Each structure stands twice: as structure tokens, then as C-alpha cells.
Amino acid sequence: MTEIQLVLTNPTGLHARPASQFVQTASKFKSKVKISAGGKQVDAKSILGVMTMGLRSGTAFTVTADGEDEVECVAALASLVESKFGEE
Amino acid sequence: MSSFTVAALEAVADTIVQNKELLTSLDAAIGDADHGINMARGFEAVRVKIRAAAPGTDISGLLKLTGMTLISTVGGASGPLYGTAFMRAAAAAQGKATLDPDGITQIWSAALQGIKDRGKASRGEKTMLDAMEPAYEAFVEAVKAEKSLVESLDAACEAAKEGIEYTKTIIATKGRASYLGERSLGHQDPGATSSYLMLAALTEFCRSQQLGA
Amino acid sequence: MVGIVVVSHSAKVAEGIRELALQMAKPEQKIIAAGGMADGSIGTDAMRVSEAIVDAMTDAGVIVMVDLGSAVLSTDTALEILDENLRARVRIADAPILEGTIGAVVEASVGSPLEQVLATAEGAREMRKCL
């Protein structure tokens, strides 16, 4: 299992478009991927789950991946978040 | 038979267009006040299409053209409902060059089933079926009793009229009127009314042609 | 990739939902708007819906998103006039049209099969917004 803590720094937070990019990226990997914040955990491959988290800019959250490609998966998601989803 | 069918469908279309205001005002009471507008728009389009149909288009072809036109021009729920009725009628009319009471029974039965399938509705829910189904049954009875075509259609019209009265006494459970619950009581159903109007127009047309009188 | 058809009484609503959904879509993804009537009136047109289904069709099938009332009846009618082997690959989602479309588009974009795209679209019924 690989885990990383990330902070959303893009202006809009994890609203629909970045959420969909997040889900699309997570879905490229075989690992089970979850995100958690504020005591809630959702499947990172579920668009409804990720959107329901309603994560705003400045929020910290944890990404957990479990599977054969977990390291690459977490790295890809971290890089997406750090690139601010291309918003800037 | 082709020009006869065109004339019969024109008579039905004319009635709907003429009763646009009535149907809309009935719908204003329990629906969204568009039944007359939608139906008139659909049947105006039907009038144009069937007049422009290739001469010699058979009964089935004309019924199909009517159904296809209704599903793309009415816009509200009555479009797919009546449209499906005419399309199923067309399928049942395939290969029929003339219509006798038995043929009409088959076509009518198919149309009725089409409305039930499409609307997932049955009698007693304050819909067009409350006029159409008793009318169909009355027609079948009259044909069985060897009444003439016009007499049988008259019996059907009478039953449809009673069906409309019946819709005043029941609560809508299908369609937009169902949102009103008990407040739909006392109002006659616009769909049942348009069904009756079409049937009455067809009956008058047959009478005017002195069919089987 | 499952295709998506958006059926609304209003052409503008269908187009607008498509516009928004395209933000999340892959470039090759098919999202077809089928709103309003040919003359610009408010309403649903089964012929237009059946053409949209044909346009959106892929090997993976098509999900149809509907707004209210007659949109469902028109879509059912559109299915009746479609070829049988196309019809077998179409599902109507019982879901809020905007949220469901977004969910379906993202689910389809990752290559999920028809039933899973349908489940995601319908899952939008439960989606809370004011947390």
C-alpha cells in the first residue's frame, strides 16, 4: 500500500472538471485507489464519489493506492494535483 | 381506398386543429396547458404530409406516415402515445387494401395496445385509455351484434363520451395531472377528450360517405 | 467508449449540458444533444432522438439521459423505431439529467462497459451537493 498526503492548490478545488481528470487518471491503473479527507473515504475511480467529497482549494487529503502499480498510480495523481490540473 | 384514407385522416386532423383551444383549456386545469397546442401542431403537420404522400400509398403507409409525423412534431407525451398508436395500427393494417369491421377491430386493438405499452398505463388512471378502451369494447360488441359500421362507431363514440365523464370522477395517477392528486377530481381528462374527438370525426366521416349505413 | 445522448425538452438545455460534459470528455468521445423540436418549440422529438442514438452508437453502446415526462416516452418510441440490434445496446438512465450526464461521460471516458456507465449515471440520484 502506498499513501501520500496532498493539498489542493488549484483555484477551483476538486470540482467537476478536475474531479473527472482525477478519476480518469486513477482509472488508468490496476490498483485500488481511495481518497480520504475529513473522516470520509471514497473510491478515487468513482466520479460521483470524488465529486461528493466536495474538496475545495487549500484542502489536504490523502490518496491511498493498493496493487501492483500503486507507486506509479500515486505518483501520477500527485503530479496531477501539483500541476494544478492545468488551471494555471 | 387511398384517397378515402387520406380524407378520413384529414377529417381527424381538422377536428383536432379546430378543438385546439378546448383541449388546451382542459389541460390548463390539470396539466401544463399544452395538449391543444401540441396536438394541433402535430395534426397540422400530418395534414401536410398525407396530402403530399405519393398517390397510391396504401392504408398502412398512410397510418405509418401519420404516426411518424406525430412522434416528431407533437412534442408532449401525447406525441409518442398517439404516434405509437398509429404506428402499431399501420403494422396491423399491412396488406389490407380495404377495411371491413373485422379489419378495423384488429387495427384498433393494435393501436390500443400501443398506447398501453408506451404509457405503461391501464384503465382507471384518468388517461386517454378511459375513453379509448370502452369505445373499442363497444365497437367490438356492436360488430358482433352485426350492426353496421356507422352504428358500431356510434356505439363506440357513446362509450367514449361516458369514458370522458368517468374521468371527472377519478384521480389521475399517470402523467402530469398525477401531481395534483385529489385536485384532479372534477376535471375531464384532455387525452380522453382528444381520443373521443378523433373517433367522433372518423364516425362523422364514415356517415358522410354513407358507409354501411 | 459508450456514447451519450442528452434528451431535453429544450434544445438549449441539451446543448448546454453537452457543452459542460465536453469539459470532462475525451476528444474522441461521442456526446449528442437531442433537445427540442425541429421548429424550435419546446418538446421532445422521437425521430431526433433515434437519429442521435444512431450518431452516438459505438460497439460499447449508448446511454440516453432524459429530462422529464415525455422525454422518456419519446426515447422509448425512438427505441421502437430503431433496428433491433442497435436497440439491444441502448439504456435509458433514470437519473437527474445534468449530474447523471457528467457522471456517465466520465465513467465512459475511462472505457467502462455499458452497465457500469448506466450505474454511475443512476448513482447521481444519490449525490449530495450541500455538504
Coordinates of C-alpha atoms in Angstrom, one line a residue:
Chain A
M1 CA 0.0 0.0 0.0
T2 CA 1.3 3.5 -0.9
E3 CA -0.1 6.6 0.6
I4 CA 0.5 10.3 0.1
Q5 CA -0.9 13.5 1.5
L6 CA -1.7 16.2 -1.0
V7 CA -3.0 19.7 -0.8
L8 CA -5.3 21.1 -3.5
T9 CA -3.7 24.3 -4.7
N10 CA -5.6 24.9 -7.9
P11 CA -8.1 27.7 -7.6
T12 CA -11.3 25.7 -8.0
G13 CA -10.6 22.7 -5.8
L14 CA -11.8 19.2 -6.8
H15 CA -14.9 20.4 -8.7
A16 CA -16.3 18.6 -11.7
R17 CA -13.6 19.1 -14.3
P18 CA -10.6 18.4 -12.1
A19 CA -12.5 15.6 -10.3
S20 CA -13.0 14.0 -13.7
Q21 CA -9.3 14.3 -14.5
F22 CA -8.5 12.8 -11.2
V23 CA -10.9 9.8 -11.8
Q24 CA -9.6 9.4 -15.4
T25 CA -6.0 9.3 -14.2
A26 CA -6.8 6.9 -11.3
S27 CA -8.7 4.6 -13.7
K28 CA -5.6 4.1 -15.8
F29 CA -4.1 2.0 -13.0
K30 CA -5.0 -1.5 -11.8
S31 CA -4.6 -0.6 -8.1
K32 CA -7.5 0.1 -5.8
V33 CA -7.3 3.8 -5.1
K34 CA -9.1 5.7 -2.4
I35 CA -9.1 9.3 -1.3
S36 CA -9.9 10.4 2.2
A37 CA -10.4 13.7 4.0
G38 CA -12.3 14.9 7.0
G39 CA -13.1 11.3 8.1
K40 CA -14.6 10.4 4.8
Q41 CA -13.2 8.0 2.3
V42 CA -14.3 7.4 -1.3
D43 CA -13.2 5.3 -4.3
A44 CA -11.0 7.6 -6.4
K45 CA -12.2 5.8 -9.6
S46 CA -15.8 6.8 -8.9
I47 CA -16.6 10.3 -10.3
L48 CA -19.7 10.5 -8.1
G49 CA -17.7 9.6 -5.0
V50 CA -14.9 12.2 -5.8
M51 CA -17.4 14.9 -6.6
T52 CA -19.3 14.2 -3.4
M53 CA -16.2 14.8 -1.4
G54 CA -16.5 18.4 -2.4
L55 CA -12.9 19.2 -1.8
R56 CA -12.0 22.9 -2.0
S57 CA -8.9 24.7 -2.8
G58 CA -6.5 24.6 0.1
T59 CA -7.8 21.3 1.4
A60 CA -5.5 18.5 2.4
F61 CA -6.4 14.9 1.5
T62 CA -4.8 11.5 1.4
V63 CA -4.5 9.3 -1.6
T64 CA -4.1 5.6 -0.9
A65 CA -3.3 3.0 -3.6
D66 CA -3.1 -0.7 -3.2
G67 CA -2.0 -3.0 -6.0
E68 CA 0.8 -3.9 -8.4
D69 CA 1.1 -0.4 -9.8
E70 CA 0.4 1.5 -6.6
V71 CA 3.6 3.6 -6.7
E72 CA 3.1 4.8 -10.3
C73 CA -0.5 5.5 -9.5
V74 CA 0.2 7.7 -6.5
A75 CA 2.9 9.5 -8.4
A76 CA 0.6 10.2 -11.3
L77 CA -2.1 11.5 -9.1
A78 CA 0.3 13.6 -7.1
S79 CA 1.7 15.1 -10.3
L80 CA -1.8 15.9 -11.5
V81 CA -2.6 17.7 -8.3
E82 CA 0.7 19.5 -8.2
S83 CA 0.3 20.7 -11.8
K84 CA -2.9 22.3 -10.5
F85 CA -4.9 20.3 -13.2
G86 CA -3.7 22.7 -15.8
E87 CA -5.8 25.5 -14.4
E88 CA -2.9 28.0 -14.4
Chain B
M1 CA -59.1 3.4 -50.8
S2 CA -56.0 5.5 -50.7
S3 CA -57.8 8.9 -51.3
F4 CA -60.5 7.7 -48.9
T5 CA -58.0 7.1 -46.2
V6 CA -56.4 10.5 -46.8
A7 CA -59.8 12.1 -46.5
A8 CA -60.6 10.2 -43.3
L9 CA -57.2 11.2 -41.7
E10 CA -57.8 14.8 -42.8
A11 CA -61.2 14.8 -41.1
V12 CA -59.5 13.6 -37.9
A13 CA -56.7 16.2 -38.2
D14 CA -59.3 19.0 -38.9
T15 CA -61.1 18.2 -35.7
I16 CA -58.0 18.3 -33.6
V17 CA -57.0 21.6 -35.1
Q18 CA -60.5 23.1 -34.6
N19 CA -60.5 22.0 -31.0
K20 CA -57.1 23.3 -30.1
E21 CA -58.5 25.9 -27.6
L22 CA -60.8 23.4 -25.9
L23 CA -58.0 20.8 -25.4
T24 CA -55.6 23.4 -24.2
S25 CA -58.1 24.8 -21.7
L26 CA -58.9 21.3 -20.4
D27 CA -55.2 20.7 -20.0
A28 CA -54.7 24.1 -18.2
A29 CA -56.9 22.8 -15.4
I30 CA -54.9 19.7 -14.6
G31 CA -51.8 19.7 -16.8
D32 CA -49.4 22.1 -18.4
A33 CA -51.9 23.8 -20.9
D34 CA -50.2 22.5 -24.0
H35 CA -52.3 19.5 -25.1
G36 CA -54.2 21.5 -27.7
I37 CA -51.2 23.4 -28.9
N38 CA -49.1 20.2 -29.2
M39 CA -51.9 18.2 -30.8
A40 CA -52.8 20.9 -33.3
R41 CA -49.1 21.4 -34.3
G42 CA -48.8 17.6 -34.8
F43 CA -52.0 17.2 -36.8
E44 CA -51.3 20.3 -39.0
A45 CA -48.0 18.5 -39.9
V46 CA -50.0 15.3 -40.5
R47 CA -52.3 17.2 -42.9
V48 CA -49.4 18.4 -44.9
K49 CA -47.6 15.1 -45.0
I50 CA -50.6 13.0 -46.0
R51 CA -51.6 15.4 -48.8
A52 CA -48.1 15.2 -50.1
A53 CA -47.9 11.4 -49.8
A54 CA -47.3 9.6 -53.1
P55 CA -50.7 8.7 -54.8
G56 CA -51.5 5.1 -54.2
T57 CA -49.8 5.0 -50.8
D58 CA -51.8 2.2 -49.0
I59 CA -53.7 2.3 -45.7
S60 CA -50.7 1.0 -43.8
G61 CA -48.4 3.5 -45.4
L62 CA -50.6 6.4 -44.6
L63 CA -51.1 5.3 -41.0
K64 CA -47.4 4.9 -40.6
L65 CA -46.8 8.4 -42.0
T66 CA -49.3 9.8 -39.6
G67 CA -47.6 8.1 -36.6
M68 CA -44.1 9.1 -37.6
T69 CA -45.2 12.7 -38.1
L70 CA -46.9 12.8 -34.7
I71 CA -43.8 11.4 -32.8
S72 CA -41.6 14.2 -34.2
T73 CA -44.0 17.1 -34.2
V74 CA -46.3 16.9 -31.2
G75 CA -43.6 17.4 -28.6
G76 CA -45.5 16.4 -25.4
A77 CA -46.4 13.0 -24.1
S78 CA -49.4 12.7 -26.5
G79 CA -46.9 12.6 -29.4
P80 CA -45.3 9.3 -28.5
L81 CA -48.6 7.9 -27.3
Y82 CA -50.7 8.7 -30.3
G83 CA -47.7 8.2 -32.6
T84 CA -47.2 4.7 -31.3
A85 CA -50.9 4.0 -31.7
F86 CA -50.8 5.0 -35.4
M87 CA -47.5 3.1 -36.0
R88 CA -48.9 -0.1 -34.4
A89 CA -52.1 0.5 -36.4
A90 CA -50.0 0.7 -39.5
A91 CA -48.3 -2.6 -38.8
A92 CA -51.7 -4.3 -38.2
A93 CA -53.0 -2.8 -41.5
Q94 CA -50.2 -4.1 -43.6
G95 CA -51.5 -5.9 -46.7
K96 CA -55.1 -4.6 -46.2
A97 CA -56.4 -2.9 -49.3
T98 CA -59.8 -2.3 -47.8
L99 CA -61.2 -2.1 -44.3
D100 CA -64.1 -4.1 -43.0
P101 CA -65.3 -4.1 -39.4
D102 CA -63.1 -7.1 -38.6
G103 CA -60.1 -5.3 -40.1
I104 CA -60.9 -2.2 -38.1
T105 CA -61.1 -4.2 -34.9
Q106 CA -57.7 -5.7 -35.5
I107 CA -56.1 -2.3 -36.2
W108 CA -57.9 -0.6 -33.3
S109 CA -56.8 -3.4 -31.0
A110 CA -53.1 -2.9 -32.0
A111 CA -53.4 0.8 -31.6
L112 CA -54.9 0.5 -28.1
Q113 CA -52.2 -2.0 -27.1
G114 CA -49.6 0.5 -28.4
I115 CA -50.9 3.2 -26.1
K116 CA -50.9 0.8 -23.1
D117 CA -47.4 -0.3 -23.8
R118 CA -46.0 3.2 -24.4
G119 CA -47.7 4.8 -21.4
K120 CA -47.4 1.7 -19.1
A121 CA -51.0 2.7 -18.2
S122 CA -54.3 0.9 -17.8
R123 CA -57.9 2.0 -17.5
G124 CA -58.9 4.0 -14.5
E125 CA -55.9 6.2 -14.3
K126 CA -57.5 9.2 -15.9
T127 CA -55.9 8.9 -19.3
M128 CA -56.9 8.6 -23.0
L129 CA -57.4 4.9 -22.3
D130 CA -60.5 5.7 -20.3
A131 CA -62.2 6.8 -23.5
M132 CA -60.4 4.6 -26.0
E133 CA -60.8 1.2 -24.3
P134 CA -64.5 1.3 -23.6
A135 CA -65.0 2.7 -27.1
Y136 CA -63.1 -0.2 -28.6
E137 CA -65.1 -2.7 -26.5
A138 CA -68.4 -1.1 -27.5
F139 CA -67.3 -1.3 -31.2
V140 CA -66.4 -5.0 -30.9
E141 CA -69.8 -5.7 -29.2
A142 CA -71.7 -3.9 -31.9
V143 CA -69.8 -5.6 -34.7
K144 CA -70.5 -8.9 -33.1
A145 CA -74.2 -8.0 -32.9
E146 CA -74.0 -7.4 -36.7
K147 CA -74.6 -3.7 -36.5
S148 CA -73.5 -1.6 -39.5
L149 CA -70.1 0.2 -39.4
V150 CA -71.6 3.6 -38.7
E151 CA -73.8 2.1 -36.0
S152 CA -70.9 0.4 -34.4
L153 CA -68.8 3.6 -34.5
D154 CA -71.8 5.4 -32.9
A155 CA -71.8 2.9 -30.1
A156 CA -68.1 3.4 -29.7
C157 CA -68.5 7.2 -29.6
E158 CA -71.2 6.9 -26.9
A159 CA -68.9 4.7 -24.8
A160 CA -66.0 7.2 -25.3
K161 CA -68.3 10.0 -24.1
E162 CA -69.2 8.1 -21.0
G163 CA -65.5 7.4 -20.5
I164 CA -64.8 11.2 -20.5
E165 CA -67.5 11.7 -17.9
Y166 CA -65.9 8.9 -15.9
T167 CA -62.5 10.7 -15.9
K168 CA -64.1 13.5 -14.0
T169 CA -64.8 11.1 -11.1
I170 CA -61.3 9.7 -10.7
I171 CA -57.9 10.9 -9.5
A172 CA -55.1 11.0 -12.1
T173 CA -52.3 8.6 -11.4
K174 CA -50.4 8.9 -14.7
G175 CA -48.8 11.9 -16.3
R176 CA -48.5 15.4 -15.2
A177 CA -52.1 15.5 -13.7
S178 CA -51.0 12.9 -11.1
Y179 CA -49.0 15.7 -9.3
L180 CA -52.4 17.2 -8.4
G181 CA -53.7 14.1 -6.6
E182 CA -57.3 14.8 -5.5
R183 CA -57.3 18.2 -7.1
S184 CA -57.6 16.5 -10.4
L185 CA -61.1 15.4 -9.4
G186 CA -64.0 17.1 -11.3
H187 CA -61.9 17.7 -14.4
Q188 CA -62.2 15.7 -17.5
D189 CA -59.1 14.3 -19.0
P190 CA -57.7 16.2 -22.0
G191 CA -56.3 13.0 -23.6
A192 CA -59.6 11.1 -23.2
T193 CA -61.2 14.1 -24.8
S194 CA -58.9 14.2 -27.8
S195 CA -59.4 10.5 -28.3
Y196 CA -63.1 11.0 -28.4
L197 CA -62.8 13.9 -30.8
M198 CA -60.8 11.8 -33.2
L199 CA -63.2 8.9 -33.0
A200 CA -66.2 11.3 -33.5
A201 CA -64.6 12.8 -36.5
L202 CA -64.0 9.4 -38.0
T203 CA -67.6 8.4 -37.3
E204 CA -69.0 11.5 -39.0
F205 CA -66.7 11.0 -41.9
C206 CA -68.0 7.4 -42.4
R207 CA -71.6 8.6 -42.0
S208 CA -71.0 11.3 -44.7
Q209 CA -69.6 8.6 -47.0
Q210 CA -72.7 6.5 -46.3
L211 CA -70.6 3.6 -45.4
G212 CA -72.5 0.5 -44.4
A213 CA -75.5 2.7 -43.4
Chain C
M1 CA -16.3 4.0 -25.4
V2 CA -20.0 4.2 -24.5
G3 CA -21.8 7.1 -26.4
I4 CA -24.1 9.5 -24.6
V5 CA -27.3 11.1 -25.8
V6 CA -28.9 14.0 -24.0
V7 CA -32.7 14.4 -24.4
S8 CA -34.3 17.5 -23.1
H9 CA -37.5 19.5 -24.0
S10 CA -35.2 22.4 -24.6
A11 CA -32.6 22.4 -27.3
K12 CA -30.6 24.9 -25.3
V13 CA -30.6 22.7 -22.2
A14 CA -29.4 19.7 -24.2
E15 CA -26.7 21.7 -25.9
G16 CA -25.7 23.3 -22.6
I17 CA -25.4 20.0 -20.8
R18 CA -23.4 18.7 -23.7
E19 CA -21.1 21.8 -23.6
L20 CA -20.4 21.2 -19.9
A21 CA -19.9 17.5 -20.3
L22 CA -17.4 18.0 -23.1
Q23 CA -15.2 19.7 -20.5
M24 CA -14.7 16.2 -19.0
A25 CA -14.8 14.2 -22.1
K26 CA -12.0 12.6 -24.2
P27 CA -11.7 14.2 -27.6
E28 CA -13.0 11.1 -29.4
Q29 CA -16.0 10.7 -27.1
K30 CA -19.5 10.9 -28.6
I31 CA -22.0 13.1 -26.8
I32 CA -25.0 14.0 -28.8
A33 CA -27.6 16.6 -27.9
A34 CA -31.2 15.9 -28.9
G35 CA -33.3 18.7 -27.5
G36 CA -36.4 20.5 -28.5
M37 CA -38.4 20.3 -31.7
A38 CA -37.4 20.9 -35.3
D39 CA -39.4 24.2 -35.4
G40 CA -37.7 25.4 -32.3
S41 CA -40.6 24.7 -29.9
I42 CA -40.2 23.2 -26.5
G43 CA -40.8 19.4 -26.6
T44 CA -39.2 16.1 -27.4
D45 CA -39.0 14.6 -30.9
A46 CA -38.6 10.8 -31.1
M47 CA -37.2 11.0 -34.6
R48 CA -34.5 13.4 -33.5
V49 CA -33.7 11.1 -30.5
S50 CA -33.4 8.0 -32.7
E51 CA -31.1 9.8 -35.1
A52 CA -29.0 11.0 -32.1
I53 CA -28.8 7.4 -30.8
V54 CA -27.5 6.2 -34.2
D55 CA -24.9 9.1 -34.2
A56 CA -23.7 8.3 -30.7
M57 CA -23.6 4.5 -31.3
T58 CA -20.4 2.6 -30.7
D59 CA -19.6 -1.0 -30.1
A60 CA -19.9 -0.4 -26.4
G61 CA -23.5 1.0 -26.8
V62 CA -25.3 4.2 -25.8
I63 CA -26.7 5.7 -22.7
V64 CA -29.7 8.1 -23.1
M65 CA -30.1 10.8 -20.5
V66 CA -33.6 12.3 -20.2
D67 CA -35.2 15.3 -18.5
L68 CA -38.9 15.0 -17.7
G69 CA -42.1 13.3 -18.7
S70 CA -42.4 12.9 -22.4
A71 CA -38.6 12.7 -22.8
V72 CA -38.9 9.1 -21.5
L73 CA -41.9 8.3 -23.8
S74 CA -40.1 9.8 -26.8
T75 CA -37.0 7.8 -26.1
D76 CA -39.0 4.6 -25.7
T77 CA -40.6 5.4 -29.1
A78 CA -37.2 6.2 -30.6
L79 CA -36.1 2.7 -29.5
E80 CA -39.2 1.1 -31.1
I81 CA -38.3 2.5 -34.5
L82 CA -34.6 1.6 -34.2
D83 CA -33.1 -1.5 -35.6
E84 CA -33.3 -4.4 -33.1
N85 CA -29.5 -5.0 -32.8
L86 CA -29.0 -1.3 -32.1
R87 CA -31.8 -1.3 -29.6
A88 CA -30.1 -4.0 -27.6
R89 CA -27.2 -1.7 -26.9
V90 CA -29.1 1.2 -25.6
R91 CA -30.1 2.0 -22.0
I92 CA -32.2 4.9 -20.7
A93 CA -30.8 6.3 -17.4
D94 CA -33.3 7.0 -14.6
A95 CA -31.2 9.9 -13.3
P96 CA -31.0 13.7 -12.9
I97 CA -30.0 14.8 -16.4
L98 CA -27.1 17.1 -15.7
E99 CA -25.4 15.3 -12.8
G100 CA -26.1 12.0 -14.5
T101 CA -24.6 13.1 -17.8
I102 CA -21.4 14.3 -16.1
G103 CA -21.1 11.0 -14.3
A104 CA -21.8 9.0 -17.4
V105 CA -19.4 10.9 -19.5
V106 CA -16.5 10.5 -17.0
E107 CA -17.4 6.8 -16.5
A108 CA -17.5 6.2 -20.3
S109 CA -14.2 8.2 -20.7
V110 CA -12.3 5.6 -18.8
G111 CA -13.6 2.8 -21.0
S112 CA -16.2 1.3 -18.6
P113 CA -18.8 -1.0 -20.1
L114 CA -22.5 0.0 -20.7
E115 CA -24.0 -1.4 -17.5
Q116 CA -21.3 0.4 -15.4
V117 CA -21.8 3.7 -17.2
L118 CA -25.6 3.3 -16.5
A119 CA -24.9 2.6 -12.8
T120 CA -22.8 5.7 -12.5
A121 CA -25.4 7.8 -14.2
E122 CA -28.1 6.5 -12.0
G123 CA -25.9 6.8 -8.9
A124 CA -26.1 10.6 -9.5
R125 CA -29.6 10.4 -7.9
E126 CA -27.9 10.0 -4.5
M127 CA -25.3 12.7 -5.0
R128 CA -25.4 15.3 -2.2
K129 CA -24.3 18.8 -3.1
C130 CA -24.8 20.9 0.1
L131 CA -22.5 19.2 2.5

